[in-house]
């Protein structure tokens, strides 16, 4: 963990009195103070949990919302099984692989795959990001339209390498990795989140070990999402890649997915 992340101060705030008790629960669970000087605030309000950078001219808060906004638009108009991520993990007629997203982040890619019918396990190691994701999944489970999708998403918090090495139960068919990288994505949303999370998360300098653990556990394939012009992860070379405008998917096949 970098010194920058060690020095980032985070507090928990309730945005209204009725959220005070739940905010206190989050503070106790995450080992964070309520009130006082801080660089970031984890805020609980009527719309759920959100993380905000308290510095001047910082981007707005980030929260996980699978019900409305970008997630809803992509679910309704995103291209379904024709999306590149679906092709990368092996979604085909009659085939919906069981997928482990070992770098879940805010869960967007996992939600897309779950909306297509894939059973998803998600691992997120940064506790604040995992808290946002847990809160978003809980709210999604209360919505009639997306509850069935959220029910296919199972969150694990912890170090992905360690969890994969000690995986309990049936091994995932496909493991999906999107390690933190100095992204040059120009979308305002991604830029905002990168600015917010980089001091807390940093880059995934252990990506080679992450890939090695994934290759040891997955039964059928590993998929790594990268910026389009980024180098491959050091170690085993991918067999092929699917390339889009801003990103690509490096594919490491082990055996063919089949129906049933």
PDB file of C-alpha atoms in Angstrom:
ATOM      1  CA  UNK A   1       0.000   0.000   0.000  1.00  0.00           C
ATOM      2  CA  UNK A   2       1.414   3.385  -0.954  1.00  0.00           C
ATOM      3  CA  UNK A   3       2.133   6.164   1.540  1.00  0.00           C
ATOM      4  CA  UNK A   4      -0.484   8.314  -0.229  1.00  0.00           C
ATOM      5  CA  UNK A   5      -3.197   5.800   0.555  1.00  0.00           C
ATOM      6  CA  UNK A   6      -2.006   5.350   4.135  1.00  0.00           C
ATOM      7  CA  UNK A   7      -2.354   9.089   4.690  1.00  0.00           C
ATOM      8  CA  UNK A   8      -5.818   9.453   3.151  1.00  0.00           C
ATOM      9  CA  UNK A   9      -8.189  10.277   6.016  1.00  0.00           C
ATOM     10  CA  UNK A  10     -11.771   9.069   5.717  1.00  0.00           C
ATOM     11  CA  UNK A  11     -14.743   9.775   7.963  1.00  0.00           C
ATOM     12  CA  UNK A  12     -18.343   8.572   7.936  1.00  0.00           C
ATOM     13  CA  UNK A  13     -21.176  11.124   7.809  1.00  0.00           C
ATOM     14  CA  UNK A  14     -24.936  10.743   8.138  1.00  0.00           C
ATOM     15  CA  UNK A  15     -26.654  13.193   5.790  1.00  0.00           C
ATOM     16  CA  UNK A  16     -29.833  13.238   7.912  1.00  0.00           C
ATOM     17  CA  UNK A  17     -30.649  12.228  11.508  1.00  0.00           C
ATOM     18  CA  UNK A  18     -32.580   9.119  10.463  1.00  0.00           C
ATOM     19  CA  UNK A  19     -29.391   7.675   8.972  1.00  0.00           C
ATOM     20  CA  UNK A  20     -27.246   8.237  12.065  1.00  0.00           C
ATOM     21  CA  UNK A  21     -27.572   4.730  13.507  1.00  0.00           C
ATOM     22  CA  UNK A  22     -26.747   3.027  10.212  1.00  0.00           C
ATOM     23  CA  UNK A  23     -23.831   5.409   9.624  1.00  0.00           C
ATOM     24  CA  UNK A  24     -22.492   4.482  13.054  1.00  0.00           C
ATOM     25  CA  UNK A  25     -22.685   0.807  12.048  1.00  0.00           C
ATOM     26  CA  UNK A  26     -20.654   1.466   8.901  1.00  0.00           C
ATOM     27  CA  UNK A  27     -18.096   3.499  10.874  1.00  0.00           C
ATOM     28  CA  UNK A  28     -17.650   0.690  13.391  1.00  0.00           C
ATOM     29  CA  UNK A  29     -17.456  -1.968  10.703  1.00  0.00           C
ATOM     30  CA  UNK A  30     -14.859  -0.084   8.648  1.00  0.00           C
ATOM     31  CA  UNK A  31     -12.924   1.255  11.634  1.00  0.00           C
ATOM     32  CA  UNK A  32     -13.527   4.868  10.602  1.00  0.00           C
ATOM     33  CA  UNK A  33     -14.317   7.971  12.694  1.00  0.00           C
ATOM     34  CA  UNK A  34     -17.535   9.961  12.555  1.00  0.00           C
ATOM     35  CA  UNK A  35     -16.757  13.628  12.207  1.00  0.00           C
ATOM     36  CA  UNK A  36     -13.383  15.363  12.396  1.00  0.00           C
ATOM     37  CA  UNK A  37     -10.894  16.436   9.737  1.00  0.00           C
ATOM     38  CA  UNK A  38     -10.786  14.176   6.697  1.00  0.00           C
ATOM     39  CA  UNK A  39      -9.842  14.001   3.028  1.00  0.00           C
ATOM     40  CA  UNK A  40     -12.815  11.803   2.062  1.00  0.00           C
ATOM     41  CA  UNK A  41     -16.262  11.174   3.495  1.00  0.00           C
ATOM     42  CA  UNK A  42     -18.376   8.065   3.235  1.00  0.00           C
ATOM     43  CA  UNK A  43     -21.862   9.560   3.413  1.00  0.00           C
ATOM     44  CA  UNK A  44     -25.156   7.813   4.087  1.00  0.00           C
ATOM     45  CA  UNK A  45     -28.339   9.469   2.885  1.00  0.00           C
ATOM     46  CA  UNK A  46     -31.747   8.759   1.379  1.00  0.00           C
ATOM     47  CA  UNK A  47     -30.150   7.484  -1.856  1.00  0.00           C
ATOM     48  CA  UNK A  48     -27.773   5.144  -0.079  1.00  0.00           C
ATOM     49  CA  UNK A  49     -24.039   5.197   0.507  1.00  0.00           C
ATOM     50  CA  UNK A  50     -21.715   7.517  -1.412  1.00  0.00           C
ATOM     51  CA  UNK A  51     -18.038   8.468  -1.287  1.00  0.00           C
ATOM     52  CA  UNK A  52     -16.973  12.074  -1.744  1.00  0.00           C
ATOM     53  CA  UNK A  53     -13.619  13.830  -2.002  1.00  0.00           C
ATOM     54  CA  UNK A  54     -13.734  16.781   0.410  1.00  0.00           C
ATOM     55  CA  UNK A  55     -10.983  18.810  -1.283  1.00  0.00           C
ATOM     56  CA  UNK A  56     -11.865  22.053  -3.123  1.00  0.00           C
ATOM     57  CA  UNK A  57     -12.990  21.658  -6.746  1.00  0.00           C
ATOM     58  CA  UNK A  58     -13.164  17.874  -6.338  1.00  0.00           C
ATOM     59  CA  UNK A  59     -15.569  15.836  -8.490  1.00  0.00           C
ATOM     60  CA  UNK A  60     -18.964  14.999  -7.074  1.00  0.00           C
ATOM     61  CA  UNK A  61     -19.818  11.927  -5.018  1.00  0.00           C
ATOM     62  CA  UNK A  62     -19.639   8.391  -6.377  1.00  0.00           C
ATOM     63  CA  UNK A  63     -22.218   5.759  -5.531  1.00  0.00           C
ATOM     64  CA  UNK A  64     -23.373   2.434  -6.944  1.00  0.00           C
ATOM     65  CA  UNK A  65     -26.789   2.513  -8.626  1.00  0.00           C
ATOM     66  CA  UNK A  66     -27.899  -0.542 -10.559  1.00  0.00           C
ATOM     67  CA  UNK A  67     -31.529   0.621 -10.761  1.00  0.00           C
ATOM     68  CA  UNK A  68     -31.336   3.950 -12.594  1.00  0.00           C
ATOM     69  CA  UNK A  69     -28.879   6.009 -14.627  1.00  0.00           C
ATOM     70  CA  UNK A  70     -26.096   4.447 -16.680  1.00  0.00           C
ATOM     71  CA  UNK A  71     -26.698   0.888 -15.462  1.00  0.00           C
ATOM     72  CA  UNK A  72     -30.371   0.992 -16.433  1.00  0.00           C
ATOM     73  CA  UNK A  73     -29.583   2.484 -19.832  1.00  0.00           C
ATOM     74  CA  UNK A  74     -26.961  -0.161 -20.577  1.00  0.00           C
ATOM     75  CA  UNK A  75     -29.270  -2.938 -19.379  1.00  0.00           C
ATOM     76  CA  UNK A  76     -32.024  -1.766 -21.719  1.00  0.00           C
ATOM     77  CA  UNK A  77     -30.026  -0.533 -24.715  1.00  0.00           C
ATOM     78  CA  UNK A  78     -26.479  -1.872 -24.322  1.00  0.00           C
ATOM     79  CA  UNK A  79     -26.559  -4.519 -26.993  1.00  0.00           C
ATOM     80  CA  UNK A  80     -27.248  -7.623 -24.926  1.00  0.00           C
ATOM     81  CA  UNK A  81     -25.200 -10.711 -25.752  1.00  0.00           C
ATOM     82  CA  UNK A  82     -23.640  -8.849 -28.669  1.00  0.00           C
ATOM     83  CA  UNK A  83     -21.533  -6.688 -26.337  1.00  0.00           C
ATOM     84  CA  UNK A  84     -17.803  -7.274 -26.512  1.00  0.00           C
ATOM     85  CA  UNK A  85     -17.572  -8.199 -22.826  1.00  0.00           C
ATOM     86  CA  UNK A  86     -20.200 -10.904 -23.366  1.00  0.00           C
ATOM     87  CA  UNK A  87     -18.251 -12.344 -26.282  1.00  0.00           C
ATOM     88  CA  UNK A  88     -15.032 -12.166 -24.266  1.00  0.00           C
ATOM     89  CA  UNK A  89     -16.328 -14.277 -21.381  1.00  0.00           C
ATOM     90  CA  UNK A  90     -17.970 -16.752 -23.742  1.00  0.00           C
ATOM     91  CA  UNK A  91     -21.677 -15.898 -23.650  1.00  0.00           C
ATOM     92  CA  UNK A  92     -23.276 -17.806 -26.552  1.00  0.00           C
ATOM     93  CA  UNK A  93     -26.711 -19.237 -27.315  1.00  0.00           C
ATOM     94  CA  UNK A  94     -27.368 -21.749 -24.569  1.00  0.00           C
ATOM     95  CA  UNK A  95     -24.130 -20.891 -22.734  1.00  0.00           C
ATOM     96  CA  UNK A  96     -24.035 -18.615 -19.717  1.00  0.00           C
ATOM     97  CA  UNK A  97     -20.728 -19.272 -17.939  1.00  0.00           C
ATOM     98  CA  UNK A  98     -20.284 -18.957 -14.207  1.00  0.00           C
ATOM     99  CA  UNK A  99     -17.932 -15.980 -13.815  1.00  0.00           C
ATOM    100  CA  UNK A 100     -15.706 -14.663 -11.053  1.00  0.00           C
ATOM    101  CA  UNK A 101     -15.019 -10.931 -11.395  1.00  0.00           C
ATOM    102  CA  UNK A 102     -11.905 -10.715  -9.221  1.00  0.00           C
ATOM    103  CA  UNK A 103     -11.507  -6.921  -9.541  1.00  0.00           C
ATOM    104  CA  UNK A 104     -15.129  -5.907  -9.109  1.00  0.00           C
ATOM    105  CA  UNK A 105     -14.775  -2.174  -8.451  1.00  0.00           C
ATOM    106  CA  UNK A 106     -18.223  -0.603  -8.682  1.00  0.00           C
ATOM    107  CA  UNK A 107     -19.662  -3.743 -10.254  1.00  0.00           C
ATOM    108  CA  UNK A 108     -20.642  -2.364 -13.655  1.00  0.00           C
ATOM    109  CA  UNK A 109     -19.159  -5.147 -15.762  1.00  0.00           C
ATOM    110  CA  UNK A 110     -20.429  -7.811 -13.368  1.00  0.00           C
ATOM    111  CA  UNK A 111     -23.924  -6.301 -13.559  1.00  0.00           C
ATOM    112  CA  UNK A 112     -23.856  -6.452 -17.361  1.00  0.00           C
ATOM    113  CA  UNK A 113     -22.942 -10.140 -17.277  1.00  0.00           C
ATOM    114  CA  UNK A 114     -25.492 -10.887 -14.539  1.00  0.00           C
ATOM    115  CA  UNK A 115     -28.169  -9.126 -16.601  1.00  0.00           C
ATOM    116  CA  UNK A 116     -27.363 -11.568 -19.425  1.00  0.00           C
ATOM    117  CA  UNK A 117     -27.906 -14.514 -17.095  1.00  0.00           C
ATOM    118  CA  UNK A 118     -24.414 -15.296 -15.799  1.00  0.00           C
ATOM    119  CA  UNK A 119     -24.000 -16.320 -12.166  1.00  0.00           C
ATOM    120  CA  UNK A 120     -21.392 -13.925 -10.791  1.00  0.00           C
ATOM    121  CA  UNK A 121     -18.989 -13.953  -7.874  1.00  0.00           C
ATOM    122  CA  UNK A 122     -17.377 -10.573  -7.215  1.00  0.00           C
ATOM    123  CA  UNK A 123     -14.221  -9.815  -5.238  1.00  0.00           C
ATOM    124  CA  UNK A 124     -13.329  -6.286  -4.149  1.00  0.00           C
ATOM    125  CA  UNK A 125     -10.366  -5.709  -1.868  1.00  0.00           C
ATOM    126  CA  UNK A 126     -10.695  -1.978  -1.123  1.00  0.00           C
ATOM    127  CA  UNK A 127     -13.111  -1.809   1.853  1.00  0.00           C
ATOM    128  CA  UNK A 128     -14.675   1.545   0.885  1.00  0.00           C
ATOM    129  CA  UNK A 129     -15.340   0.439  -2.685  1.00  0.00           C
ATOM    130  CA  UNK A 130     -16.722  -2.862  -1.383  1.00  0.00           C
ATOM    131  CA  UNK A 131     -19.032  -0.927   0.953  1.00  0.00           C
ATOM    132  CA  UNK A 132     -20.407   1.112  -1.962  1.00  0.00           C
ATOM    133  CA  UNK A 133     -20.929  -2.074  -3.946  1.00  0.00           C
ATOM    134  CA  UNK A 134     -22.630  -3.891  -1.064  1.00  0.00           C
ATOM    135  CA  UNK A 135     -24.975  -0.954  -0.546  1.00  0.00           C
ATOM    136  CA  UNK A 136     -25.804  -0.769  -4.262  1.00  0.00           C
ATOM    137  CA  UNK A 137     -26.559  -4.488  -4.408  1.00  0.00           C
ATOM    138  CA  UNK A 138     -28.801  -4.258  -1.345  1.00  0.00           C
ATOM    139  CA  UNK A 139     -30.842  -1.453  -2.921  1.00  0.00           C
ATOM    140  CA  UNK A 140     -31.019  -3.341  -6.216  1.00  0.00           C
ATOM    141  CA  UNK A 141     -32.448  -6.372  -4.400  1.00  0.00           C
ATOM    142  CA  UNK A 142     -35.343  -4.167  -3.277  1.00  0.00           C
ATOM    143  CA  UNK A 143     -36.248  -3.144  -6.847  1.00  0.00           C
ATOM    144  CA  UNK A 144     -38.684  -5.350  -8.731  1.00  0.00           C
ATOM    145  CA  UNK A 145     -37.003  -4.875 -12.117  1.00  0.00           C
ATOM    146  CA  UNK A 146     -33.429  -5.668 -11.126  1.00  0.00           C
ATOM    147  CA  UNK A 147     -33.780  -7.874  -8.033  1.00  0.00           C
ATOM    148  CA  UNK A 148     -33.354 -11.075 -10.065  1.00  0.00           C
ATOM    149  CA  UNK A 149     -30.155  -9.691 -11.626  1.00  0.00           C
ATOM    150  CA  UNK A 150     -28.717  -8.593  -8.288  1.00  0.00           C
ATOM    151  CA  UNK A 151     -29.498 -12.030  -6.854  1.00  0.00           C
ATOM    152  CA  UNK A 152     -26.997 -13.501  -9.323  1.00  0.00           C
ATOM    153  CA  UNK A 153     -24.206 -11.275  -7.918  1.00  0.00           C
ATOM    154  CA  UNK A 154     -22.388 -12.593  -4.841  1.00  0.00           C
ATOM    155  CA  UNK A 155     -19.907 -10.214  -3.209  1.00  0.00           C
ATOM    156  CA  UNK A 156     -16.706 -11.236  -1.419  1.00  0.00           C
ATOM    157  CA  UNK A 157     -14.479  -8.647   0.276  1.00  0.00           C
ATOM    158  CA  UNK A 158     -10.764  -9.332   0.546  1.00  0.00           C
ATOM    159  CA  UNK A 159      -7.516  -9.856  -1.334  1.00  0.00           C
ATOM    160  CA  UNK A 160      -8.394 -11.486  -4.657  1.00  0.00           C
ATOM    161  CA  UNK A 161      -5.103 -13.372  -4.948  1.00  0.00           C
ATOM    162  CA  UNK A 162      -5.505 -14.930  -1.508  1.00  0.00           C
ATOM    163  CA  UNK A 163      -9.193 -15.683  -2.032  1.00  0.00           C
ATOM    164  CA  UNK A 164      -8.528 -17.349  -5.377  1.00  0.00           C
ATOM    165  CA  UNK A 165      -5.651 -19.385  -3.986  1.00  0.00           C
ATOM    166  CA  UNK A 166      -7.859 -20.633  -1.149  1.00  0.00           C
ATOM    167  CA  UNK A 167     -11.106 -20.805  -3.140  1.00  0.00           C
ATOM    168  CA  UNK A 168     -13.805 -22.889  -1.478  1.00  0.00           C
ATOM    169  CA  UNK A 169     -16.396 -24.771  -3.474  1.00  0.00           C
ATOM    170  CA  UNK A 170     -16.782 -25.171  -7.210  1.00  0.00           C
ATOM    171  CA  UNK A 171     -14.162 -23.351  -9.258  1.00  0.00           C
ATOM    172  CA  UNK A 172     -15.448 -20.626 -11.608  1.00  0.00           C
ATOM    173  CA  UNK A 173     -15.536 -21.410 -15.303  1.00  0.00           C
ATOM    174  CA  UNK A 174     -14.360 -17.929 -16.266  1.00  0.00           C
ATOM    175  CA  UNK A 175     -12.362 -15.380 -14.281  1.00  0.00           C
ATOM    176  CA  UNK A 176     -12.585 -11.743 -15.366  1.00  0.00           C
ATOM    177  CA  UNK A 177      -9.879  -9.234 -14.412  1.00  0.00           C
ATOM    178  CA  UNK A 178      -9.798  -5.472 -14.897  1.00  0.00           C
ATOM    179  CA  UNK A 179      -6.739  -4.344 -12.918  1.00  0.00           C
ATOM    180  CA  UNK A 180      -6.401  -0.678 -12.060  1.00  0.00           C
ATOM    181  CA  UNK A 181      -4.313   0.985 -14.758  1.00  0.00           C
ATOM    182  CA  UNK A 182      -3.482   4.622 -15.614  1.00  0.00           C
ATOM    183  CA  UNK A 183      -6.648   4.848 -17.742  1.00  0.00           C
ATOM    184  CA  UNK A 184      -6.897   7.462 -20.442  1.00  0.00           C
ATOM    185  CA  UNK A 185     -10.623   7.021 -20.901  1.00  0.00           C
ATOM    186  CA  UNK A 186     -11.986  10.484 -21.619  1.00  0.00           C
ATOM    187  CA  UNK A 187     -15.498   9.943 -20.289  1.00  0.00           C
ATOM    188  CA  UNK A 188     -16.331  12.335 -17.476  1.00  0.00           C
ATOM    189  CA  UNK A 189     -17.678   9.522 -15.316  1.00  0.00           C
ATOM    190  CA  UNK A 190     -14.546   7.406 -15.492  1.00  0.00           C
ATOM    191  CA  UNK A 191     -12.305  10.419 -14.988  1.00  0.00           C
ATOM    192  CA  UNK A 192     -14.275  11.384 -11.883  1.00  0.00           C
ATOM    193  CA  UNK A 193     -14.008   7.922 -10.407  1.00  0.00           C
ATOM    194  CA  UNK A 194     -10.303   7.606 -11.216  1.00  0.00           C
ATOM    195  CA  UNK A 195      -9.615  10.920  -9.471  1.00  0.00           C
ATOM    196  CA  UNK A 196     -11.592   9.803  -6.466  1.00  0.00           C
ATOM    197  CA  UNK A 197     -10.316   6.257  -6.114  1.00  0.00           C
ATOM    198  CA  UNK A 198      -6.668   6.468  -7.127  1.00  0.00           C
ATOM    199  CA  UNK A 199      -5.473   7.927  -3.782  1.00  0.00           C
ATOM    200  CA  UNK A 200      -7.369   5.128  -2.016  1.00  0.00           C
ATOM    201  CA  UNK A 201      -6.790   2.222  -4.385  1.00  0.00           C
ATOM    202  CA  UNK A 202      -3.660   2.959  -6.405  1.00  0.00           C
ATOM    203  CA  UNK A 203      -2.588   0.841  -9.377  1.00  0.00           C
ATOM    204  CA  UNK A 204      -2.641  -2.960  -9.234  1.00  0.00           C
ATOM    205  CA  UNK A 205       1.097  -3.546  -9.135  1.00  0.00           C
ATOM    206  CA  UNK A 206       0.432  -7.207  -8.357  1.00  0.00           C
ATOM    207  CA  UNK A 207      -1.390  -7.808 -11.654  1.00  0.00           C
ATOM    208  CA  UNK A 208       1.016 -10.611 -12.726  1.00  0.00           C
ATOM    209  CA  UNK A 209       0.292 -12.502  -9.494  1.00  0.00           C
ATOM    210  CA  UNK A 210      -3.420 -11.823  -9.952  1.00  0.00           C
ATOM    211  CA  UNK A 211      -3.300 -13.304 -13.455  1.00  0.00           C
ATOM    212  CA  UNK A 212      -1.337 -16.334 -12.279  1.00  0.00           C
ATOM    213  CA  UNK A 213      -3.857 -17.053  -9.507  1.00  0.00           C
ATOM    214  CA  UNK A 214      -6.737 -16.677 -11.959  1.00  0.00           C
ATOM    215  CA  UNK A 215      -5.150 -19.043 -14.478  1.00  0.00           C
ATOM    216  CA  UNK A 216      -4.640 -21.624 -11.728  1.00  0.00           C
ATOM    217  CA  UNK A 217      -8.295 -21.465 -10.594  1.00  0.00           C
ATOM    218  CA  UNK A 218     -10.460 -20.912 -13.710  1.00  0.00           C
ATOM    219  CA  UNK A 219     -11.637 -24.090 -15.382  1.00  0.00           C
ATOM    220  CA  UNK A 220     -12.303 -22.693 -18.867  1.00  0.00           C
ATOM    221  CA  UNK A 221     -10.809 -19.248 -19.482  1.00  0.00           C
ATOM    222  CA  UNK A 222      -9.417 -16.029 -18.035  1.00  0.00           C
ATOM    223  CA  UNK A 223     -10.311 -12.650 -19.540  1.00  0.00           C
ATOM    224  CA  UNK A 224      -8.303  -9.486 -18.841  1.00  0.00           C
ATOM    225  CA  UNK A 225      -9.679  -6.058 -19.737  1.00  0.00           C
ATOM    226  CA  UNK A 226      -7.010  -3.504 -20.663  1.00  0.00           C
ATOM    227  CA  UNK A 227      -6.858  -0.047 -22.202  1.00  0.00           C
ATOM    228  CA  UNK A 228      -6.572  -0.662 -25.961  1.00  0.00           C
ATOM    229  CA  UNK A 229      -2.898   0.296 -26.280  1.00  0.00           C
ATOM    230  CA  UNK A 230      -1.724  -0.964 -22.876  1.00  0.00           C
ATOM    231  CA  UNK A 231       0.850  -3.756 -22.701  1.00  0.00           C
ATOM    232  CA  UNK A 232      -0.297  -7.255 -21.803  1.00  0.00           C
ATOM    233  CA  UNK A 233       0.154  -8.315 -18.194  1.00  0.00           C
ATOM    234  CA  UNK A 234       3.589  -9.806 -17.574  1.00  0.00           C
ATOM    235  CA  UNK A 235       3.589 -13.615 -17.558  1.00  0.00           C
ATOM    236  CA  UNK A 236       1.533 -16.029 -19.629  1.00  0.00           C
ATOM    237  CA  UNK A 237       0.664 -14.581 -23.030  1.00  0.00           C
ATOM    238  CA  UNK A 238      -2.984 -14.391 -24.146  1.00  0.00           C
ATOM    239  CA  UNK A 239      -4.028 -16.549 -27.085  1.00  0.00           C
ATOM    240  CA  UNK A 240      -5.999 -13.734 -28.712  1.00  0.00           C
ATOM    241  CA  UNK A 241      -7.727 -10.430 -27.984  1.00  0.00           C
ATOM    242  CA  UNK A 242     -10.966  -8.649 -28.794  1.00  0.00           C
ATOM    243  CA  UNK A 243     -10.312  -4.968 -29.448  1.00  0.00           C
ATOM    244  CA  UNK A 244     -12.687  -2.020 -29.185  1.00  0.00           C
ATOM    245  CA  UNK A 245     -12.281   1.734 -29.513  1.00  0.00           C
ATOM    246  CA  UNK A 246     -10.823   2.376 -26.066  1.00  0.00           C
ATOM    247  CA  UNK A 247     -10.263  -1.027 -24.500  1.00  0.00           C
ATOM    248  CA  UNK A 248      -9.512  -4.614 -25.367  1.00  0.00           C
ATOM    249  CA  UNK A 249     -10.060  -8.039 -23.830  1.00  0.00           C
ATOM    250  CA  UNK A 250      -7.072 -10.399 -23.659  1.00  0.00           C
ATOM    251  CA  UNK A 251      -8.312 -13.997 -23.712  1.00  0.00           C
ATOM    252  CA  UNK A 252      -6.516 -16.899 -22.021  1.00  0.00           C
ATOM    253  CA  UNK A 253      -8.499 -20.038 -22.946  1.00  0.00           C
ATOM    254  CA  UNK A 254      -8.094 -23.342 -21.094  1.00  0.00           C
ATOM    255  CA  UNK A 255     -10.907 -25.405 -22.590  1.00  0.00           C
ATOM    256  CA  UNK A 256     -14.057 -24.759 -24.619  1.00  0.00           C
ATOM    257  CA  UNK A 257     -17.291 -23.774 -22.926  1.00  0.00           C
ATOM    258  CA  UNK A 258     -20.202 -26.086 -23.716  1.00  0.00           C
ATOM    259  CA  UNK A 259     -23.968 -26.121 -23.252  1.00  0.00           C
ATOM    260  CA  UNK A 260     -25.592 -27.739 -20.245  1.00  0.00           C
TER     261      UNK A 260
END
